[in-house]
Amino acid sequence: ETDHETTVIVTADHGHNLGFAEDDGGLFHHTGSQSEGLLHVPFEIINPPAGWDDVETERLSQLQVGEVVRRLAHGEPFDESLVGDPVAAETVGLLGTDDGTWGLDFSDEEYAHWSRMIRTVYDGDRKYEWDSLGAALEYRLDPGRPCWQAESEADATVPEPARDCFDVPLDEYKRRAAGHSQDMDFDDEVEDRLQTLGYL
């Protein structure tokens, strides 16, 4: 209960690949990918306080959500320094070291591919993506098609400012993460929920 107006944020932690040949590279689900379908998620603010524009066209990183919520809670105006490029994202690989594939039978090569670490940085109408297997790609983006991307360079040179968005080099971060085991045991309620959501 509150005497204040209520503001609601609608967003997601990630989207999904839907199997489209060009946009999603034929992939389905969200493992082992940093496609636009995965990274470009909705961010709708319903009933914001005064001083917030109806539409923001610049990119907002999920890392800024906490500050957005804080400003909304205190009735403060939006800060334009929260949006714009570069915006960075990363995925470390499959969960855990004991059963990170949920019991699927992968060859060593397949496991390395699906468990590779991927980093992505947005720079204007370009997106740079590189991984722990040594691949580096550049994609063209179109602001009019939020979940669309087209590969423009298969052996791209990732600019140093893009790499500098991360404090720890990719190989070192992946090595550290691989050294930790993640508990993959769930109680029945959590396992049932994951099954319903399609994770198991």
mmCIF file of C-alpha atoms in Angstrom:
data_model
loop_
_atom_site.group_PDB
_atom_site.id
_atom_site.type_symbol
_atom_site.label_atom_id
_atom_site.label_comp_id
_atom_site.label_asym_id
_atom_site.label_seq_id
_atom_site.Cartn_x
_atom_site.Cartn_y
_atom_site.Cartn_z
ATOM 1 C CA GLU A 1 0.000 0.000 0.000
ATOM 2 C CA THR A 2 1.265 3.453 -0.840
ATOM 3 C CA ASP A 3 0.085 7.016 -1.173
ATOM 4 C CA HIS A 4 2.285 7.388 -4.240
ATOM 5 C CA GLU A 5 1.489 6.592 -7.849
ATOM 6 C CA THR A 6 2.544 3.092 -8.900
ATOM 7 C CA THR A 7 5.037 2.607 -11.727
ATOM 8 C CA VAL A 8 5.452 -0.808 -13.358
ATOM 9 C CA ILE A 9 8.479 -1.998 -15.379
ATOM 10 C CA VAL A 10 8.018 -4.827 -17.881
ATOM 11 C CA THR A 11 11.239 -6.451 -19.102
ATOM 12 C CA ALA A 12 13.036 -9.820 -19.344
ATOM 13 C CA ASP A 13 16.429 -11.282 -18.491
ATOM 14 C CA HIS A 14 16.764 -12.589 -22.060
ATOM 15 C CA GLY A 15 14.769 -13.411 -25.155
ATOM 16 C CA HIS A 16 14.841 -16.525 -27.325
ATOM 17 C CA ASN A 17 16.066 -17.587 -30.704
ATOM 18 C CA LEU A 18 13.100 -18.719 -32.778
ATOM 19 C CA GLY A 19 14.848 -20.700 -35.501
ATOM 20 C CA PHE A 20 14.878 -18.034 -38.231
ATOM 21 C CA ALA A 21 17.714 -18.667 -40.681
ATOM 22 C CA GLU A 22 19.030 -15.099 -40.903
ATOM 23 C CA ASP A 23 18.012 -13.455 -37.629
ATOM 24 C CA ASP A 24 18.732 -16.395 -35.322
ATOM 25 C CA GLY A 25 21.235 -18.375 -37.387
ATOM 26 C CA GLY A 26 18.744 -21.236 -37.365
ATOM 27 C CA LEU A 27 19.077 -21.548 -33.581
ATOM 28 C CA PHE A 28 16.253 -22.202 -31.131
ATOM 29 C CA HIS A 29 16.222 -21.405 -27.397
ATOM 30 C CA HIS A 30 18.923 -19.256 -25.738
ATOM 31 C CA THR A 31 21.976 -21.462 -25.158
ATOM 32 C CA GLY A 32 25.319 -20.589 -26.739
ATOM 33 C CA SER A 33 24.148 -17.428 -28.482
ATOM 34 C CA GLN A 34 24.154 -13.632 -28.215
ATOM 35 C CA SER A 35 21.707 -12.954 -31.058
ATOM 36 C CA GLU A 36 19.480 -9.886 -31.177
ATOM 37 C CA GLY A 37 16.499 -12.105 -30.391
ATOM 38 C CA LEU A 38 18.245 -12.935 -27.120
ATOM 39 C CA LEU A 39 19.731 -9.577 -26.159
ATOM 40 C CA HIS A 40 17.179 -7.054 -27.407
ATOM 41 C CA VAL A 41 14.426 -7.461 -24.810
ATOM 42 C CA PRO A 42 11.406 -5.242 -24.088
ATOM 43 C CA PHE A 43 11.745 -2.481 -21.501
ATOM 44 C CA GLU A 44 8.418 -0.772 -20.914
ATOM 45 C CA ILE A 45 7.834 1.703 -18.075
ATOM 46 C CA ILE A 46 4.144 2.080 -17.308
ATOM 47 C CA ASN A 47 3.047 5.260 -15.490
ATOM 48 C CA PRO A 48 6.469 6.866 -14.948
ATOM 49 C CA PRO A 49 6.704 10.097 -12.955
ATOM 50 C CA ALA A 50 6.845 13.504 -14.641
ATOM 51 C CA GLY A 51 10.018 14.228 -16.576
ATOM 52 C CA TRP A 52 10.285 10.864 -18.339
ATOM 53 C CA ASP A 53 9.985 10.831 -22.144
ATOM 54 C CA ASP A 54 7.340 8.651 -23.787
ATOM 55 C CA VAL A 55 9.958 6.906 -25.950
ATOM 56 C CA GLU A 56 13.699 6.351 -25.504
ATOM 57 C CA THR A 57 15.460 5.276 -28.692
ATOM 58 C CA GLU A 58 18.964 4.772 -27.255
ATOM 59 C CA ARG A 59 20.103 1.414 -25.846
ATOM 60 C CA LEU A 60 19.767 0.757 -22.137
ATOM 61 C CA SER A 61 21.899 -1.963 -20.544
ATOM 62 C CA GLN A 62 20.290 -4.259 -17.972
ATOM 63 C CA LEU A 63 23.174 -3.155 -15.733
ATOM 64 C CA GLN A 64 21.381 0.204 -15.453
ATOM 65 C CA VAL A 65 18.029 -1.206 -14.321
ATOM 66 C CA GLY A 66 18.857 -0.711 -10.635
ATOM 67 C CA GLU A 67 19.516 2.989 -11.159
ATOM 68 C CA VAL A 68 16.337 3.328 -13.240
ATOM 69 C CA VAL A 69 14.305 1.738 -10.420
ATOM 70 C CA ARG A 70 15.977 3.991 -7.846
ATOM 71 C CA ARG A 71 15.136 7.109 -9.859
ATOM 72 C CA LEU A 72 11.544 5.989 -10.357
ATOM 73 C CA ALA A 73 11.143 5.247 -6.639
ATOM 74 C CA HIS A 74 12.368 8.722 -5.703
ATOM 75 C CA GLY A 75 10.443 10.556 -8.422
ATOM 76 C CA GLU A 76 13.673 11.727 -10.063
ATOM 77 C CA PRO A 77 13.925 12.567 -13.786
ATOM 78 C CA PHE A 78 15.516 10.148 -16.214
ATOM 79 C CA ASP A 79 19.289 10.550 -16.644
ATOM 80 C CA GLU A 80 20.344 10.405 -20.319
ATOM 81 C CA SER A 81 23.826 9.269 -19.269
ATOM 82 C CA LEU A 82 22.257 5.855 -18.511
ATOM 83 C CA VAL A 83 21.671 5.133 -22.211
ATOM 84 C CA GLY A 84 23.796 4.966 -25.351
ATOM 85 C CA ASP A 85 26.760 2.970 -26.581
ATOM 86 C CA PRO A 86 28.790 1.070 -25.801
ATOM 87 C CA VAL A 87 26.554 -1.579 -24.251
ATOM 88 C CA ALA A 88 28.137 -4.908 -23.375
ATOM 89 C CA ALA A 89 26.820 -8.414 -22.699
ATOM 90 C CA GLU A 90 28.382 -11.790 -22.017
ATOM 91 C CA THR A 91 27.546 -15.420 -21.339
ATOM 92 C CA VAL A 92 30.044 -17.729 -19.664
ATOM 93 C CA GLY A 93 28.824 -21.080 -21.035
ATOM 94 C CA LEU A 94 26.843 -24.071 -19.843
ATOM 95 C CA LEU A 95 25.853 -24.317 -16.199
ATOM 96 C CA GLY A 96 27.973 -26.340 -13.813
ATOM 97 C CA THR A 97 30.800 -28.746 -14.430
ATOM 98 C CA ASP A 98 29.114 -32.010 -13.479
ATOM 99 C CA ASP A 99 25.906 -32.021 -15.543
ATOM 100 C CA GLY A 100 25.963 -28.751 -17.441
ATOM 101 C CA THR A 101 24.254 -30.351 -20.453
ATOM 102 C CA TRP A 102 21.210 -31.580 -18.507
ATOM 103 C CA GLY A 103 22.190 -35.173 -19.345
ATOM 104 C CA LEU A 104 22.526 -34.705 -23.132
ATOM 105 C CA ASP A 105 25.246 -36.722 -24.840
ATOM 106 C CA PHE A 106 27.701 -34.263 -26.460
ATOM 107 C CA SER A 107 30.998 -34.981 -28.134
ATOM 108 C CA ASP A 108 33.968 -33.003 -26.768
ATOM 109 C CA GLU A 109 33.793 -30.692 -29.788
ATOM 110 C CA GLU A 110 30.057 -30.101 -29.380
ATOM 111 C CA TYR A 111 30.446 -29.461 -25.662
ATOM 112 C CA ALA A 112 33.246 -26.932 -26.299
ATOM 113 C CA HIS A 113 31.024 -25.092 -28.792
ATOM 114 C CA TRP A 114 27.919 -24.895 -26.598
ATOM 115 C CA SER A 115 29.938 -24.107 -23.483
ATOM 116 C CA ARG A 116 32.066 -21.385 -25.060
ATOM 117 C CA MET A 117 32.113 -17.972 -23.423
ATOM 118 C CA ILE A 118 30.729 -15.192 -25.635
ATOM 119 C CA ARG A 119 31.142 -11.439 -25.290
ATOM 120 C CA THR A 120 29.242 -8.811 -27.240
ATOM 121 C CA VAL A 121 29.574 -5.032 -27.517
ATOM 122 C CA TYR A 122 27.237 -2.648 -29.359
ATOM 123 C CA ASP A 123 28.684 0.335 -31.200
ATOM 124 C CA GLY A 124 26.116 2.304 -33.204
ATOM 125 C CA ASP A 125 24.744 0.164 -36.025
ATOM 126 C CA ARG A 126 27.416 -2.484 -35.427
ATOM 127 C CA LYS A 127 27.638 -5.332 -32.958
ATOM 128 C CA TYR A 128 30.922 -7.110 -32.226
ATOM 129 C CA GLU A 129 30.889 -10.657 -30.871
ATOM 130 C CA TRP A 130 33.864 -12.798 -29.874
ATOM 131 C CA ASP A 131 34.249 -16.068 -27.975
ATOM 132 C CA SER A 132 36.607 -18.336 -26.069
ATOM 133 C CA LEU A 133 37.155 -20.526 -29.152
ATOM 134 C CA GLY A 134 38.752 -17.625 -31.033
ATOM 135 C CA ALA A 135 35.853 -16.633 -33.304
ATOM 136 C CA ALA A 136 35.170 -12.913 -33.831
ATOM 137 C CA LEU A 137 32.152 -11.631 -35.763
ATOM 138 C CA GLU A 138 30.743 -8.264 -36.758
ATOM 139 C CA TYR A 139 27.015 -7.769 -37.325
ATOM 140 C CA ARG A 140 24.992 -4.986 -38.943
ATOM 141 C CA LEU A 141 21.930 -3.837 -37.006
ATOM 142 C CA ASP A 142 18.781 -2.002 -38.043
ATOM 143 C CA PRO A 143 17.005 0.205 -35.463
ATOM 144 C CA GLY A 144 13.735 -0.388 -37.319
ATOM 145 C CA ARG A 145 14.008 -4.153 -36.752
ATOM 146 C CA PRO A 146 14.953 -4.706 -33.092
ATOM 147 C CA CYS A 147 15.530 -8.489 -33.297
ATOM 148 C CA TRP A 148 17.340 -8.468 -36.648
ATOM 149 C CA GLN A 149 21.058 -8.801 -37.337
ATOM 150 C CA ALA A 150 23.135 -9.655 -40.388
ATOM 151 C CA GLU A 151 26.720 -10.876 -40.278
ATOM 152 C CA SER A 152 28.955 -8.388 -42.058
ATOM 153 C CA GLU A 153 32.355 -9.868 -41.239
ATOM 154 C CA ALA A 154 33.189 -13.451 -40.241
ATOM 155 C CA ASP A 155 36.778 -12.834 -39.105
ATOM 156 C CA ALA A 156 36.356 -9.408 -37.544
ATOM 157 C CA THR A 157 38.868 -7.337 -35.642
ATOM 158 C CA VAL A 158 37.215 -6.391 -32.366
ATOM 159 C CA PRO A 159 38.137 -2.769 -31.518
ATOM 160 C CA GLU A 160 40.097 -2.305 -28.285
ATOM 161 C CA PRO A 161 37.458 0.067 -26.819
ATOM 162 C CA ALA A 162 34.979 -2.826 -27.149
ATOM 163 C CA ARG A 163 37.306 -5.245 -25.352
ATOM 164 C CA ASP A 164 37.943 -2.576 -22.695
ATOM 165 C CA CYS A 165 34.261 -2.742 -21.665
ATOM 166 C CA PHE A 166 35.230 -5.794 -19.584
ATOM 167 C CA ASP A 167 37.573 -5.696 -16.587
ATOM 168 C CA VAL A 168 38.849 -9.293 -16.941
ATOM 169 C CA PRO A 169 40.097 -10.722 -20.275
ATOM 170 C CA LEU A 170 37.742 -13.328 -21.758
ATOM 171 C CA ASP A 171 40.126 -16.317 -21.512
ATOM 172 C CA GLU A 172 40.976 -15.560 -17.899
ATOM 173 C CA TYR A 173 37.323 -15.111 -16.931
ATOM 174 C CA LYS A 174 36.346 -18.386 -18.636
ATOM 175 C CA ARG A 175 39.219 -20.215 -16.908
ATOM 176 C CA ARG A 176 38.100 -18.926 -13.500
ATOM 177 C CA ALA A 177 34.469 -19.880 -14.150
ATOM 178 C CA ALA A 178 35.446 -23.384 -15.312
ATOM 179 C CA GLY A 179 37.197 -23.962 -11.992
ATOM 180 C CA HIS A 180 33.967 -23.666 -10.017
ATOM 181 C CA SER A 181 31.318 -26.335 -9.745
ATOM 182 C CA GLN A 182 27.683 -25.277 -9.665
ATOM 183 C CA ASP A 183 25.199 -27.263 -7.625
ATOM 184 C CA MET A 184 22.660 -28.608 -10.114
ATOM 185 C CA ASP A 185 20.448 -30.375 -7.556
ATOM 186 C CA PHE A 186 16.981 -28.861 -7.122
ATOM 187 C CA ASP A 187 14.148 -29.647 -4.773
ATOM 188 C CA ASP A 188 10.980 -31.074 -6.339
ATOM 189 C CA GLU A 189 9.179 -27.718 -6.501
ATOM 190 C CA VAL A 190 12.014 -25.945 -8.344
ATOM 191 C CA GLU A 191 12.532 -28.917 -10.657
ATOM 192 C CA ASP A 192 8.800 -28.950 -11.502
ATOM 193 C CA ARG A 193 8.909 -25.206 -12.274
ATOM 194 C CA LEU A 194 11.978 -25.624 -14.510
ATOM 195 C CA GLN A 195 10.267 -28.525 -16.283
ATOM 196 C CA THR A 196 7.169 -26.369 -16.892
ATOM 197 C CA LEU A 197 9.323 -23.565 -18.295
ATOM 198 C CA GLY A 198 11.075 -26.006 -20.662
ATOM 199 C CA TYR A 199 14.511 -25.971 -19.042
ATOM 200 C CA LEU A 200 14.536 -29.695 -18.175
#
